Every structure is written in structure tokens, then in C-alpha cells.
Coordinates of C-alpha atoms in Angstrom, one line a residue:
Chain Q
M1 CA 0.0 0.0 0.0
R2 CA 2.7 2.4 1.0
K3 CA 4.8 1.6 -2.0
E4 CA 1.9 2.5 -4.3
D5 CA 1.4 5.8 -2.5
N6 CA 5.1 6.7 -3.1
F7 CA 4.7 5.6 -6.7
S8 CA 1.7 7.9 -7.3
L9 CA 3.4 10.7 -5.5
F10 CA 6.4 10.3 -7.7
G11 CA 4.1 10.3 -10.7
L12 CA 2.6 13.5 -9.6
Y13 CA 5.9 15.2 -9.2
L14 CA 6.9 14.1 -12.6
R15 CA 3.7 15.4 -14.1
R16 CA 4.1 18.7 -12.3
F17 CA 7.7 19.0 -13.5
F18 CA 6.6 18.2 -17.1
S19 CA 3.7 20.8 -16.9
Y20 CA 6.1 23.5 -15.7
L21 CA 8.6 22.7 -18.4
V22 CA 5.9 23.0 -21.1
L23 CA 4.6 26.2 -19.6
I24 CA 8.0 27.7 -19.5
I25 CA 8.7 26.8 -23.1
L26 CA 5.4 28.4 -24.2
T27 CA 6.1 31.5 -22.1
L28 CA 9.5 31.9 -23.8
L29 CA 7.9 31.4 -27.2
C30 CA 5.4 34.2 -26.3
L31 CA 8.0 36.6 -24.9
V32 CA 11.1 36.1 -27.0
P33 CA 9.8 37.9 -30.1
F34 CA 9.0 41.0 -28.0
Y35 CA 12.3 40.8 -26.2
V36 CA 14.1 40.7 -29.6
L37 CA 12.0 43.7 -30.7
F38 CA 13.0 45.6 -27.6
V39 CA 16.7 44.8 -27.9
N40 CA 16.8 45.7 -31.6
S41 CA 14.8 48.9 -31.2
S42 CA 17.6 50.1 -28.9
R43 CA 20.4 49.3 -31.3
S44 CA 21.9 51.2 -34.2
H45 CA 21.5 50.0 -37.8
A46 CA 25.2 49.1 -38.0
D47 CA 25.0 47.0 -34.7
I48 CA 21.9 45.2 -35.9
Q49 CA 23.7 44.3 -39.2
K50 CA 26.6 42.8 -37.2
G51 CA 24.5 40.2 -35.6
F52 CA 22.1 39.6 -32.7
S53 CA 22.9 40.5 -29.2
L54 CA 21.1 39.5 -26.0
L55 CA 21.6 42.8 -24.3
P56 CA 19.9 46.1 -25.4
G57 CA 22.0 48.8 -27.0
K58 CA 22.2 52.5 -26.3
F59 CA 20.3 53.9 -29.3
L60 CA 16.8 53.7 -28.0
I61 CA 16.4 57.5 -27.9
T62 CA 18.3 58.0 -31.1
N63 CA 16.1 55.6 -33.0
Y64 CA 13.0 57.2 -31.5
K65 CA 14.1 60.7 -32.5
S66 CA 15.1 59.7 -36.0
L67 CA 11.7 58.0 -36.4
L68 CA 9.9 61.2 -35.3
L69 CA 11.9 63.2 -37.8
D70 CA 11.1 60.9 -40.7
K71 CA 8.4 62.8 -42.7
N72 CA 7.6 59.7 -44.8
L73 CA 6.5 57.9 -41.6
P74 CA 4.1 60.1 -39.7
V75 CA 4.0 57.7 -36.8
I76 CA 2.7 60.0 -34.1
R77 CA -0.1 61.1 -36.5
G78 CA -0.8 57.5 -37.1
I79 CA -1.1 56.8 -33.4
A80 CA -3.3 59.8 -32.9
N81 CA -5.5 58.8 -35.9
S82 CA -5.8 55.2 -34.7
F83 CA -6.7 56.5 -31.2
I84 CA -9.4 58.8 -32.5
V85 CA -11.0 56.0 -34.5
A86 CA -10.6 53.2 -31.9
A87 CA -11.8 55.4 -29.0
S88 CA -14.9 56.6 -30.8
S89 CA -15.8 53.2 -32.1
S90 CA -15.3 51.6 -28.8
L91 CA -17.5 54.2 -27.0
L92 CA -20.3 53.9 -29.6
S93 CA -20.0 50.2 -29.6
V94 CA -20.5 49.7 -25.9
Y95 CA -23.2 52.4 -25.5
F96 CA -25.4 51.2 -28.3
S97 CA -24.8 47.5 -27.7
S98 CA -25.9 48.1 -24.0
L99 CA -29.0 49.9 -25.3
T100 CA -29.8 47.1 -27.7
A101 CA -29.2 44.4 -25.1
Y102 CA -31.3 46.4 -22.6
A103 CA -34.2 46.7 -25.1
V104 CA -34.2 42.9 -25.4
H105 CA -33.7 42.2 -21.7
A106 CA -36.1 44.6 -20.1
Y107 CA -39.0 45.0 -22.5
D108 CA -41.6 42.7 -23.8
F109 CA -42.7 43.2 -27.3
K110 CA -44.1 41.2 -30.2
L111 CA -41.0 41.0 -32.4
K112 CA -38.5 40.6 -29.6
K113 CA -37.7 37.0 -30.1
L114 CA -37.4 37.4 -33.8
L115 CA -35.2 40.4 -33.6
F116 CA -32.9 38.9 -31.0
S117 CA -32.5 35.7 -33.0
F118 CA -31.6 37.8 -35.9
I119 CA -28.8 39.4 -33.9
L120 CA -27.6 36.0 -32.8
M121 CA -27.7 34.7 -36.4
V122 CA -25.7 37.5 -37.9
M123 CA -23.1 37.2 -35.2
M124 CA -21.5 34.4 -37.3
V125 CA -21.4 36.4 -40.6
P126 CA -17.8 37.8 -41.0
T127 CA -17.4 41.4 -42.1
Q128 CA -15.2 40.4 -45.0
V129 CA -18.2 38.8 -46.7
T130 CA -20.0 42.1 -47.0
S131 CA -16.9 44.2 -47.5
L132 CA -17.3 44.5 -51.2
G133 CA -20.7 46.2 -50.9
F134 CA -19.4 48.2 -48.0
I135 CA -16.4 49.5 -49.9
K136 CA -18.6 50.3 -52.9
L137 CA -21.0 52.2 -50.7
V138 CA -18.1 54.2 -49.1
R139 CA -16.6 55.0 -52.5
E140 CA -19.9 56.3 -53.9
V141 CA -21.2 58.3 -51.0
S142 CA -19.4 61.6 -50.7
F143 CA -20.1 62.0 -47.0
L144 CA -18.3 58.8 -46.3
K145 CA -15.5 58.9 -48.9
N146 CA -12.0 59.3 -47.6
T147 CA -13.2 60.0 -44.0
Y148 CA -13.1 58.1 -40.7
W149 CA -16.9 57.8 -40.5
P150 CA -17.1 54.4 -42.2
L151 CA -14.7 53.1 -39.6
I152 CA -16.6 54.5 -36.7
I153 CA -20.3 54.5 -37.3
P154 CA -20.7 50.7 -38.0
S155 CA -19.6 50.1 -34.4
I156 CA -23.1 51.0 -33.4
S157 CA -24.2 47.6 -34.5
A158 CA -21.9 45.0 -33.0
P159 CA -23.8 41.8 -32.5
I160 CA -21.1 40.0 -30.5
V161 CA -20.9 42.9 -28.0
V162 CA -24.7 42.9 -27.7
F163 CA -24.6 39.2 -27.0
F164 CA -22.0 39.4 -24.3
I165 CA -23.7 42.4 -22.6
K166 CA -27.0 40.6 -22.7
Q167 CA -25.4 37.6 -21.1
Y168 CA -24.1 39.8 -18.3
M169 CA -27.5 41.6 -17.9
E170 CA -29.2 38.3 -17.2
T171 CA -27.2 37.8 -14.0
A172 CA -26.5 41.4 -13.0
L173 CA -29.7 43.4 -13.8
P174 CA -32.9 42.3 -12.1
V175 CA -36.0 43.7 -13.8
E176 CA -37.2 44.8 -10.4
I177 CA -34.6 47.6 -10.4
V178 CA -36.1 49.0 -13.6
E179 CA -39.6 48.7 -12.2
A180 CA -38.6 50.5 -9.0
A181 CA -37.2 53.3 -11.1
R182 CA -40.4 53.5 -13.1
I183 CA -42.4 53.9 -9.9
D184 CA -40.2 56.7 -8.9
G185 CA -41.2 58.4 -12.1
S186 CA -37.9 58.0 -14.0
H187 CA -38.1 58.4 -17.7
E188 CA -37.3 55.2 -19.6
F189 CA -34.3 56.7 -21.4
S190 CA -32.8 58.2 -18.2
T191 CA -33.3 54.9 -16.4
F192 CA -31.0 53.4 -18.9
N193 CA -28.4 56.1 -18.7
R194 CA -28.5 56.7 -14.9
I195 CA -29.3 53.3 -13.5
V196 CA -28.6 50.5 -16.0
L197 CA -25.3 51.7 -17.4
P198 CA -23.6 52.1 -13.9
I199 CA -24.7 48.6 -13.0
M200 CA -23.3 47.2 -16.2
K201 CA -19.9 48.9 -15.7
P202 CA -17.8 45.7 -15.3
A203 CA -19.1 44.2 -18.5
I204 CA -19.0 47.5 -20.4
A205 CA -15.4 48.0 -19.4
V206 CA -14.3 44.6 -20.6
Q207 CA -16.1 45.0 -23.9
A208 CA -14.8 48.5 -24.4
I209 CA -11.3 47.2 -24.1
F210 CA -12.0 44.5 -26.7
S211 CA -13.7 46.9 -29.1
F212 CA -10.8 49.3 -28.7
T213 CA -8.1 46.8 -29.5
S214 CA -10.0 45.2 -32.4
S215 CA -10.4 48.7 -34.0
W216 CA -6.9 49.7 -33.1
N217 CA -5.5 46.6 -34.8
N218 CA -7.8 46.6 -37.7
Y219 CA -6.1 46.6 -41.1
F220 CA -8.3 45.1 -43.8
I221 CA -11.2 47.6 -43.9
P222 CA -9.2 50.8 -43.0
A223 CA -6.6 50.1 -45.7
L224 CA -9.4 50.0 -48.3
V225 CA -11.4 53.0 -46.9
L226 CA -8.3 55.2 -46.5
A227 CA -6.5 54.0 -49.6
E228 CA -6.6 57.5 -51.2
V229 CA -6.1 59.8 -48.3
D230 CA -3.0 61.6 -47.4
K231 CA -0.5 59.6 -45.4
N232 CA -1.0 62.0 -42.5
K233 CA -4.6 60.7 -42.2
K234 CA -3.7 57.0 -42.3
T235 CA -4.1 54.8 -39.2
L236 CA -1.1 53.0 -37.6
P237 CA -1.6 49.4 -39.1
I238 CA -1.6 50.9 -42.6
L239 CA 1.7 52.7 -41.9
I240 CA 3.2 49.5 -40.6
A241 CA 2.1 47.5 -43.6
Q242 CA 3.7 50.2 -45.8
L243 CA 7.0 49.5 -44.2
R244 CA 6.9 46.1 -45.7
S245 CA 6.5 47.4 -49.3
A246 CA 9.3 49.9 -48.8
D247 CA 12.7 48.9 -50.0
F248 CA 13.7 46.8 -47.0
L249 CA 17.4 46.7 -47.6
K250 CA 17.9 50.4 -47.6
F251 CA 15.9 50.9 -44.5
D252 CA 17.4 51.9 -41.1
M253 CA 16.7 48.8 -39.2
G254 CA 16.9 50.5 -35.8
K255 CA 14.2 52.8 -36.9
L256 CA 12.1 50.0 -38.3
Y257 CA 12.2 48.1 -35.1
M258 CA 11.4 51.3 -33.2
M259 CA 8.3 51.8 -35.4
I260 CA 7.1 48.3 -34.7
A261 CA 7.8 48.7 -31.0
L262 CA 5.7 51.9 -30.9
S263 CA 2.8 50.1 -32.3
I264 CA 3.1 47.1 -30.0
F265 CA 4.3 48.2 -26.6
P266 CA 1.6 50.7 -25.7
I267 CA -1.0 47.9 -26.0
I268 CA 1.2 45.5 -24.0
I269 CA 1.5 48.1 -21.2
V270 CA -2.2 48.8 -21.1
Y271 CA -2.8 45.0 -21.1
L272 CA -0.4 44.4 -18.2
I273 CA -2.3 47.0 -16.1
L274 CA -5.7 45.6 -16.9
S275 CA -4.8 41.9 -17.5
K276 CA -6.8 40.6 -14.6
Q277 CA -10.1 42.2 -15.9
I278 CA -9.3 41.2 -19.5
V279 CA -8.5 37.6 -18.8
S280 CA -11.5 37.2 -16.5
G281 CA -13.6 39.0 -19.2
V282 CA -12.7 36.4 -21.8
A283 CA -13.7 33.6 -19.4
M284 CA -16.9 35.4 -18.4
G285 CA -18.1 35.8 -21.9
S286 CA -17.4 32.3 -22.9
V287 CA -19.0 30.2 -20.2
K288 CA -22.5 30.5 -21.5
G289 CA -21.4 31.0 -25.1
Chain Y
M1 CA -47.9 50.4 -32.7
A2 CA -50.9 51.4 -30.4
K3 CA -52.1 48.5 -28.3
K4 CA -55.1 48.0 -26.1
K5 CA -53.5 47.2 -22.7
S6 CA -52.8 50.7 -21.5
S7 CA -50.0 49.9 -19.0
C8 CA -48.0 48.0 -21.5
V9 CA -48.2 50.4 -24.4
R10 CA -45.9 53.0 -22.9
Y11 CA -43.0 50.5 -22.2
T12 CA -43.4 48.3 -25.3
K13 CA -42.8 51.4 -27.4
W14 CA -39.4 51.9 -25.8
G15 CA -38.2 48.4 -26.6
Y16 CA -38.6 49.2 -30.2
I17 CA -37.1 52.7 -30.0
F18 CA -34.0 51.4 -28.3
L19 CA -33.5 48.9 -31.1
I20 CA -33.6 51.5 -33.8
P21 CA -29.9 52.6 -33.8
F22 CA -28.6 49.0 -34.0
F23 CA -30.9 48.0 -36.8
L24 CA -30.6 51.2 -38.7
V25 CA -26.8 51.0 -38.8
Y26 CA -26.9 47.2 -39.4
I27 CA -29.2 47.6 -42.4
L28 CA -27.2 50.5 -43.8
F29 CA -23.7 49.1 -43.3
S30 CA -24.1 45.4 -43.4
L31 CA -27.4 44.3 -44.9
I32 CA -27.4 46.6 -47.9
P33 CA -23.7 45.9 -48.6
L34 CA -24.5 42.1 -48.4
V35 CA -27.3 42.5 -50.9
S36 CA -25.2 44.7 -53.1
T37 CA -22.3 42.2 -52.9
I38 CA -24.6 39.4 -54.2
Y39 CA -26.2 41.7 -56.8
N40 CA -22.7 42.8 -58.1
S41 CA -21.6 39.3 -58.5
F42 CA -23.9 39.0 -61.5
F43 CA -22.4 41.9 -63.3
E44 CA -19.3 42.5 -65.3
N45 CA -17.8 45.6 -63.7
Y46 CA -14.1 46.3 -63.7
R47 CA -11.4 48.8 -64.8
A48 CA -9.1 47.9 -67.6
A49 CA -6.0 49.5 -69.0
G50 CA -4.6 50.5 -65.6
G51 CA -7.8 51.9 -64.3
L52 CA -8.4 54.2 -67.3
L53 CA -11.1 52.2 -69.0
Q54 CA -14.3 51.4 -67.1
V55 CA -16.0 48.2 -68.3
G56 CA -19.6 47.6 -67.4
P57 CA -21.6 47.2 -65.4
N58 CA -23.2 44.7 -67.7
F59 CA -25.4 41.9 -66.5
V60 CA -23.6 38.6 -67.2
G61 CA -25.5 36.1 -65.2
I62 CA -23.3 33.5 -63.5
D63 CA -20.3 34.2 -65.8
N64 CA -18.3 35.6 -63.0
Y65 CA -18.7 32.4 -61.0
I66 CA -17.7 30.3 -64.0
K67 CA -14.7 32.5 -64.6
L68 CA -13.7 32.4 -60.9
F69 CA -13.3 28.7 -61.0
K70 CA -11.9 28.4 -64.5
E71 CA -9.5 31.2 -64.8
Y72 CA -8.4 31.8 -61.3
D73 CA -6.7 29.4 -58.8
I74 CA -9.5 29.7 -56.3
L75 CA -9.2 26.1 -55.3
M76 CA -5.5 26.6 -54.6
Y77 CA -6.3 29.7 -52.5
T78 CA -8.9 27.7 -50.6
T79 CA -6.4 24.9 -50.0
N80 CA -3.7 27.4 -48.9
T81 CA -6.1 29.0 -46.4
I82 CA -7.3 25.6 -45.0
V83 CA -3.7 24.2 -44.8
I84 CA -2.3 27.2 -43.0
W85 CA -5.3 27.3 -40.7
L86 CA -4.9 23.6 -39.8
L87 CA -1.1 24.0 -39.3
G88 CA -2.0 26.6 -36.6
F89 CA -5.2 25.2 -35.2
I90 CA -4.1 21.6 -34.5
P91 CA -1.3 22.5 -32.2
Q92 CA -3.5 25.3 -30.8
I93 CA -6.3 23.0 -29.7
I94 CA -4.0 20.3 -28.4
I95 CA -1.9 22.7 -26.3
S96 CA -4.9 24.7 -25.2
I97 CA -6.9 21.7 -23.9
T98 CA -3.8 20.3 -22.2
L99 CA -3.1 23.6 -20.5
A100 CA -6.7 24.1 -19.5
A101 CA -6.7 20.6 -18.0
W102 CA -3.5 21.3 -16.1
F103 CA -4.6 24.7 -14.8
T104 CA -7.8 23.1 -13.4
D105 CA -6.3 19.9 -12.2
L106 CA -7.2 19.5 -8.5
R107 CA -4.1 17.3 -7.7
L108 CA -1.6 19.1 -9.9
K109 CA -2.0 22.4 -8.1
L110 CA 0.2 24.5 -10.4
K111 CA 1.6 27.8 -9.1
A112 CA 1.8 31.2 -10.8
K113 CA -1.3 30.3 -12.9
S114 CA -2.3 33.9 -13.4
F115 CA 1.2 34.8 -14.6
F116 CA 1.1 32.1 -17.2
K117 CA -2.4 33.0 -18.3
T118 CA -1.4 36.7 -18.6
V119 CA 1.6 35.8 -20.7
I120 CA -0.1 33.3 -23.1
Y121 CA -3.0 35.6 -23.7
M122 CA -0.8 38.6 -24.5
P123 CA 0.1 37.9 -28.2
G124 CA -3.7 37.8 -29.0
L125 CA -4.0 41.6 -28.4
I126 CA -1.1 42.6 -30.5
M127 CA -1.7 44.3 -33.8
A128 CA -1.5 41.5 -36.4
S129 CA 0.1 43.7 -39.0
A130 CA 2.9 44.8 -36.6
F131 CA 3.3 41.2 -35.4
A132 CA 3.8 40.1 -39.0
M133 CA 6.2 42.9 -39.6
L134 CA 8.1 41.9 -36.5
F135 CA 8.3 38.2 -37.7
F136 CA 9.3 39.3 -41.1
S137 CA 12.2 41.3 -39.7
I138 CA 13.4 38.7 -37.2
F139 CA 13.1 35.8 -39.7
S140 CA 14.6 37.7 -42.6
D141 CA 17.7 36.3 -44.3
A142 CA 20.0 38.4 -42.2
G143 CA 17.7 38.6 -39.2
P144 CA 18.3 37.6 -35.6
I145 CA 16.9 34.1 -35.9
N146 CA 19.3 33.3 -38.8
D147 CA 22.1 35.0 -36.8
I148 CA 21.5 32.8 -33.8
L149 CA 21.2 29.6 -35.9
L150 CA 24.4 30.4 -37.7
S151 CA 26.4 31.3 -34.6
L152 CA 25.3 28.1 -32.8
N153 CA 26.5 26.2 -35.9
I154 CA 23.0 24.7 -36.4
L155 CA 23.0 26.1 -40.0
D156 CA 25.9 26.6 -42.4
E157 CA 24.1 29.3 -44.4
P158 CA 21.0 31.4 -43.6
F159 CA 17.7 29.6 -44.1
R160 CA 15.5 31.8 -46.3
F161 CA 12.2 31.3 -44.6
L162 CA 10.2 33.4 -47.0
S163 CA 11.5 31.7 -50.1
S164 CA 10.3 28.3 -48.9
I165 CA 6.7 27.2 -49.0
A166 CA 7.0 25.4 -45.7
G167 CA 8.9 28.3 -44.1
T168 CA 6.3 30.9 -45.1
R169 CA 3.2 28.8 -44.2
G170 CA 4.9 27.7 -41.0
L171 CA 5.6 31.2 -39.9
I172 CA 2.0 32.3 -40.6
A173 CA 0.7 29.3 -38.7
L174 CA 3.1 29.9 -35.9
M175 CA 1.9 33.5 -35.6
N176 CA -1.8 32.4 -35.7
F177 CA -1.0 29.8 -33.0
L178 CA 0.7 32.3 -30.8
M179 CA -2.1 34.8 -31.2
W180 CA -4.9 32.4 -30.4
F181 CA -3.8 29.6 -28.1
G182 CA -4.0 31.8 -25.0
N183 CA -7.6 32.9 -25.8
T184 CA -8.6 29.2 -26.4
T185 CA -7.0 28.1 -23.2
I186 CA -8.9 30.6 -21.1
I187 CA -12.2 29.7 -22.9
L188 CA -11.7 26.0 -22.3
M189 CA -10.6 26.6 -18.7
A190 CA -13.9 28.5 -18.1
G191 CA -15.6 25.6 -19.7
I192 CA -13.9 23.0 -17.4
M193 CA -14.6 25.0 -14.3
S194 CA -18.3 25.2 -15.2
I195 CA -18.5 21.4 -15.2
D196 CA -20.2 20.0 -12.0
I197 CA -17.4 19.5 -9.6
S198 CA -19.1 16.4 -8.0
L199 CA -18.4 14.5 -11.2
F200 CA -14.7 15.0 -10.7
E201 CA -14.9 14.1 -7.0
A202 CA -16.9 11.0 -7.7
A203 CA -14.3 9.9 -10.2
E204 CA -11.5 10.5 -7.7
V205 CA -13.2 8.5 -5.1
D206 CA -13.6 5.7 -7.6
G207 CA -9.8 5.9 -8.1
A208 CA -9.8 7.2 -11.6
R209 CA -6.4 8.5 -12.9
S210 CA -6.0 12.0 -14.2
F211 CA -5.9 10.9 -17.8
Q212 CA -9.1 8.8 -17.4
I213 CA -10.9 11.7 -15.8
F214 CA -9.7 13.9 -18.7
R215 CA -10.9 11.5 -21.3
K216 CA -14.1 10.3 -19.7
I217 CA -15.4 13.4 -18.0
T218 CA -13.7 16.6 -19.2
I219 CA -13.8 16.0 -22.9
P220 CA -17.4 14.8 -23.2
Q221 CA -18.6 17.6 -20.9
L222 CA -16.6 20.1 -22.8
R223 CA -18.0 19.1 -26.2
P224 CA -20.3 22.2 -26.8
I225 CA -17.5 24.6 -26.0
L226 CA -15.1 22.6 -28.2
V227 CA -17.6 22.9 -31.1
Y228 CA -17.8 26.6 -30.4
V229 CA -14.0 27.0 -30.5
L230 CA -13.8 24.9 -33.7
I231 CA -16.5 26.9 -35.5
T232 CA -15.2 30.3 -34.5
S233 CA -11.7 29.4 -35.3
L234 CA -12.7 28.0 -38.7
I235 CA -14.6 31.2 -39.6
G236 CA -11.6 33.2 -38.3
G237 CA -9.3 31.0 -40.3
L238 CA -11.2 31.6 -43.5
Q239 CA -10.9 35.4 -42.9
M240 CA -7.1 35.1 -42.5
F241 CA -5.6 38.2 -44.0
D242 CA -3.4 40.6 -42.0
V243 CA -0.6 38.2 -41.2
P244 CA 0.0 36.7 -44.7
Q245 CA -0.7 40.0 -46.4
V246 CA 2.0 41.9 -44.5
L247 CA 4.4 39.0 -44.2
T248 CA 4.4 38.4 -48.0
N249 CA 3.7 42.0 -49.0
G250 CA 0.4 41.0 -50.5
K251 CA 1.9 38.7 -53.0
G252 CA 1.4 35.4 -51.3
L253 CA 4.9 34.3 -52.1
P254 CA 6.5 31.9 -52.9
N255 CA 4.4 31.0 -56.0
N256 CA 1.0 32.0 -54.5
S257 CA 1.4 29.3 -51.9
S258 CA 0.5 31.6 -49.1
M259 CA -2.2 33.6 -50.9
T260 CA -5.4 33.3 -48.8
L261 CA -8.9 33.8 -50.0
I262 CA -9.3 37.2 -48.4
M263 CA -6.0 38.4 -49.8
F264 CA -7.4 37.4 -53.2
L265 CA -10.6 39.3 -52.4
N266 CA -8.5 42.3 -51.3
K267 CA -6.8 42.4 -54.7
H268 CA -10.2 42.7 -56.5
L269 CA -11.3 45.4 -54.1
Y270 CA -8.2 47.4 -54.7
S271 CA -8.5 47.1 -58.5
Y272 CA -12.3 48.0 -58.5
N273 CA -13.2 44.6 -59.9
Y274 CA -16.7 44.5 -58.3
G275 CA -18.0 41.6 -60.4
M276 CA -15.3 39.1 -59.5
G277 CA -15.0 40.4 -56.0
G278 CA -18.7 39.9 -55.6
A279 CA -18.6 36.4 -56.9
L280 CA -15.7 35.6 -54.6
S281 CA -17.5 37.1 -51.6
V282 CA -20.6 35.0 -52.2
V283 CA -18.5 31.9 -52.5
L284 CA -16.8 32.8 -49.2
F285 CA -20.2 33.4 -47.6
V286 CA -21.5 30.0 -48.7
L287 CA -18.2 28.3 -47.7
T288 CA -18.2 29.9 -44.2
F289 CA -21.9 29.0 -43.7
G290 CA -21.6 25.5 -45.1
L291 CA -18.5 24.6 -43.1
S292 CA -19.9 25.8 -39.8
L293 CA -23.1 23.8 -40.4
L294 CA -21.1 20.7 -41.3
V295 CA -18.9 20.9 -38.2
Y296 CA -21.9 21.7 -36.1
F297 CA -24.0 18.7 -37.3
A298 CA -21.0 16.4 -37.2
F299 CA -20.6 17.0 -33.5
V300 CA -24.3 17.0 -32.7
K301 CA -24.7 13.6 -34.4
K302 CA -21.8 12.1 -32.5
K303 CA -23.3 13.2 -29.2
D304 CA -26.6 11.3 -29.9

């Protein structure tokens, strides 16, 4: 009996050792590309050409400055443009998705089931499938052409966000609260703004982060919508992609790595601050999904 | 909209009003474009002579579809997309389900779980185009990876990743894997944790080993979530664009072996070829829809 216990204990240690080993390998796989990015963004072009080094160099500030001075790569403008687009889409997306989810959650009306099933159904339809009609529309309507509107306004209808917020409402928003507000004479619209939205804060925050990053990272549609605008009006992913089509061999590699670093590290920093909420948000949305 | 029950009328109205913004925007920016995409697929409508000459729109019936399959390598692009997706997805699902089982294992009791979760989820939030540019730089002929392999004497001369089919597809799959396995792990973990804990306890009392518990309880209980992961990943895989587009500069090199369906669509959108683009979009729509139905039914049937 005792022998068997020892044996299974040994097996457990072995399994634990193996698990940690795999986890450490995966951790390295996830982190090494970013470490290389950090190291190379702090080295000069000549140093990078000589070979790889494990330690960062002293050219971080130099590379940063030379990137800022490069008029062909308006990176700060790109960051600002991306921020404007991502922040407005994310705000619109969470506000109107909450409103939509609230309409389905708190009211009873004839077409409710039909309309909500429609939202669930179109959740699976990828935007790429309708992109041709979308781009054609944008190119033909002067109000939309060469502007950020086509990147911002469609966020009002985000079926996936509606779905997640609706899921959260079912556990967090009892209809009695809404009824109590009604008895107090609160207007339906202000009940939503003043009572429902604050209760939904945790879910809204998580979804806002996801909407923001997906808009911030989006390349396919913005590249088509902003194909003809001046480079000062392009968003960050488009500028990054343009680096690839530039003559790579003539490029200052330090500057190139710096540019990639500037588009990756801000998101990583924000993520590290909010990682707990984000990771639990992913789990929260999925359980019932 | 007026109804008889007086107390209901006031509130019912608001349900509809609150739905207006969503549906208005959805109709304008998704539904009308979808209809217009389908409509355009039946017309010849493109620019010739470097964009100077506008041809069409002329109604041509299903000619665009015939042309799509006869003149273009659409089957090859579909194969590329599926192969690259599978190369990333198979390790992704195996690793994710293993990690999820380890993280939730009652006997294993791993430490620093939240650290590992934070790290593995991180690549998923990175801008795909920047990530691809980063991989392009570090895997380039004179890049850090080749430097390291040369200095460790593993290679005698630089391996040209982007000139080899396996190298290019492998890199795209590796990036897709890194960007998604953390997300999948967390979803599967949440799924495992929502399984009734008494099932695991009963199995433990009966002396079941970890692997038996995993196979006989975790996997069957997890089936709906596995289906969900598979379908969403498949749909995401068919939309694969940013990474191969930036990595290969939109060319799908070498020899179109990494040209995905959406990269091909993107080409038509850039060149104002609405007819072919429309036909391709409709094919994609049918493909996405059909494949998800197929996967869904395959799993539901097995369950019965």
C-alpha cells in the first residue's frame, strides 16, 4: 500500500515537472519575439547588421528621434488617428450595444424573439463577406468617402458585444430595479443612462477594451477605406504595412524596429495594467457562449 | 404600434425605440452591402488599362462564378487557407486543452497560474500587421533568428524562410497559433470550471487516474465549447488576412502558396473589380456558412 502511494506521489511530481517545463517553453515562445523587438529597437543600424545581441544597446532615444523626424512615416499622427478611430468606435459600440441588449432584456414586445434571434444569427457572418458592398458604398457616398466615418459608425451595430452584454445583464440586472425606477417616475431613457449603465460597468469596461483593441489593430477595412487619403490621415496598421512594401534593404533597421515597438508596446503596457479584468472577461463571456 | 393594454403600451414602445440605432446601422452598413455584394456578383464591372477604362456594369448572369473557378486558382487559395489554418489550429487546440486541464487539475495544483495566463493571452492583443512585420524582420535572411542559428552552428548558411513554402506557411501558422492559443486556453478553462465538480470528485473516489478523468469526463462535458471553439476558429481562419498580407507584401509568395482567400478578395477590391470580388465574396459566404453547419452537425450527431 505504502509503496503504491510513493509511486503515485512520484508520478505527480513528474507530471508537475513536465507541466512547468511545457509552460516555461510556451512562455518563452510568447515573450522572445517581443524581447528581440525591444533589444533591436535600442540598437543602431550598424550594430543590428553585425548580428544579434542578447543585451539592449544605447540607441533607443536616437532611433526614437530619427523616427519622429522621418516625414515619410508620420508615426505620431498614425497613433493619434488610430486612437481617434478606436476610442470613438469603442464608445459607440458599448453604449449602443448596451442599449440594444437592454431593449431585449427589459421590455416585452411582439418582435422581440425574432429580432434577437436575428442578432444571434448574424453574429457568425464575417465582415469580410460584406466588404465589397461596404467599400462600394463608401466610395460612392461623398459624405463617407476618404473619412473616418465608415470606420466609426458601423460600431453602433456590434452583434457580438450585444450578445456578451445581454449575457451579463441576465445575471446582474434584475428587472425589479427597472420597475422601481419607473415607480419613482424615472423616464425610460434616463433609467437606462443613470441606473442601467452604472450597474453594467464591469461588462462594459471589458467589452470597451476588446472593441478598442480590435479597432486599433484593424487593417483590412481601414486600408481600403483610407486608400486614397494623405499619409498624415492613415491609421497605424496601414503605416506598418507600408514599411513592408518599402525597400527593405535600404531601411534603417533600428528605426524600423522602433516603429514596430511603438505600435506594440503601448497595447502591452495597457494590457499588463488591466490583464486581470481582461482575462476574466474572456472567461466570463465564454461560459454560456 | 398602439395596443389595447394601457400599462404595456408605454413601455413596449421603448423596446422598439432602443433597437432603432442598432438595426438602422446594421441595415445601412451590413445588410445593404450584403445584398449589393450578391447583386454585383452577377455583373461584369471592372477597370481595364490600368484603371483608365471602365468596363460595365453589364449583366452577365453567373459568368463571374464560372470565370472564378476556370481562370483563377481559387481552389488553390482555398487549400492554402485551410492548410495554413490547420497548421496553426491543430497545435493550438492540443496545447490549449492540455493547459486548460493542467490549470484546473485538482491534484496538480500549479503555481503562478495567473502569470502564465497573462503571458499566453498577450500575443492575442497585438496588432497582427505589426506582429507580422516583426516576424518578417526577425526571420529575414540576415535577421536575428538566422544569426542565432548560424552562430550556434546549427546552420551553415541562412535559411531563407520566406523563399520556402513550408517556411512561409509555417511562420503564418506559428503567428496564428501564438495569437490564439491563450484565448482558447482561457475559454476551455472556463468551460472545465463550469462542469459540475461532483463529477470529478466521484471519479477521484472511484480511483480514476488523471488521464481517465480527462478522457471520460472533461472531454465529453466540454463538447459544446469545443464545437464553439472549432467553428469560431474556422470562420476566423477563412478570414485570415493581416498576417500573410503583411508577411508576403500582399503577393502570397512563394508561388502564391500563401495567398489566402481574403488576400485574393482584397486584390479585387483594390482594383475596383466588383464583379469578380462579388462572386468571390458570395463563395466565401457559402463556404463559411456551409462549413460551420457541417462541423456543427458532425458534433451534434456524435453526441446522440
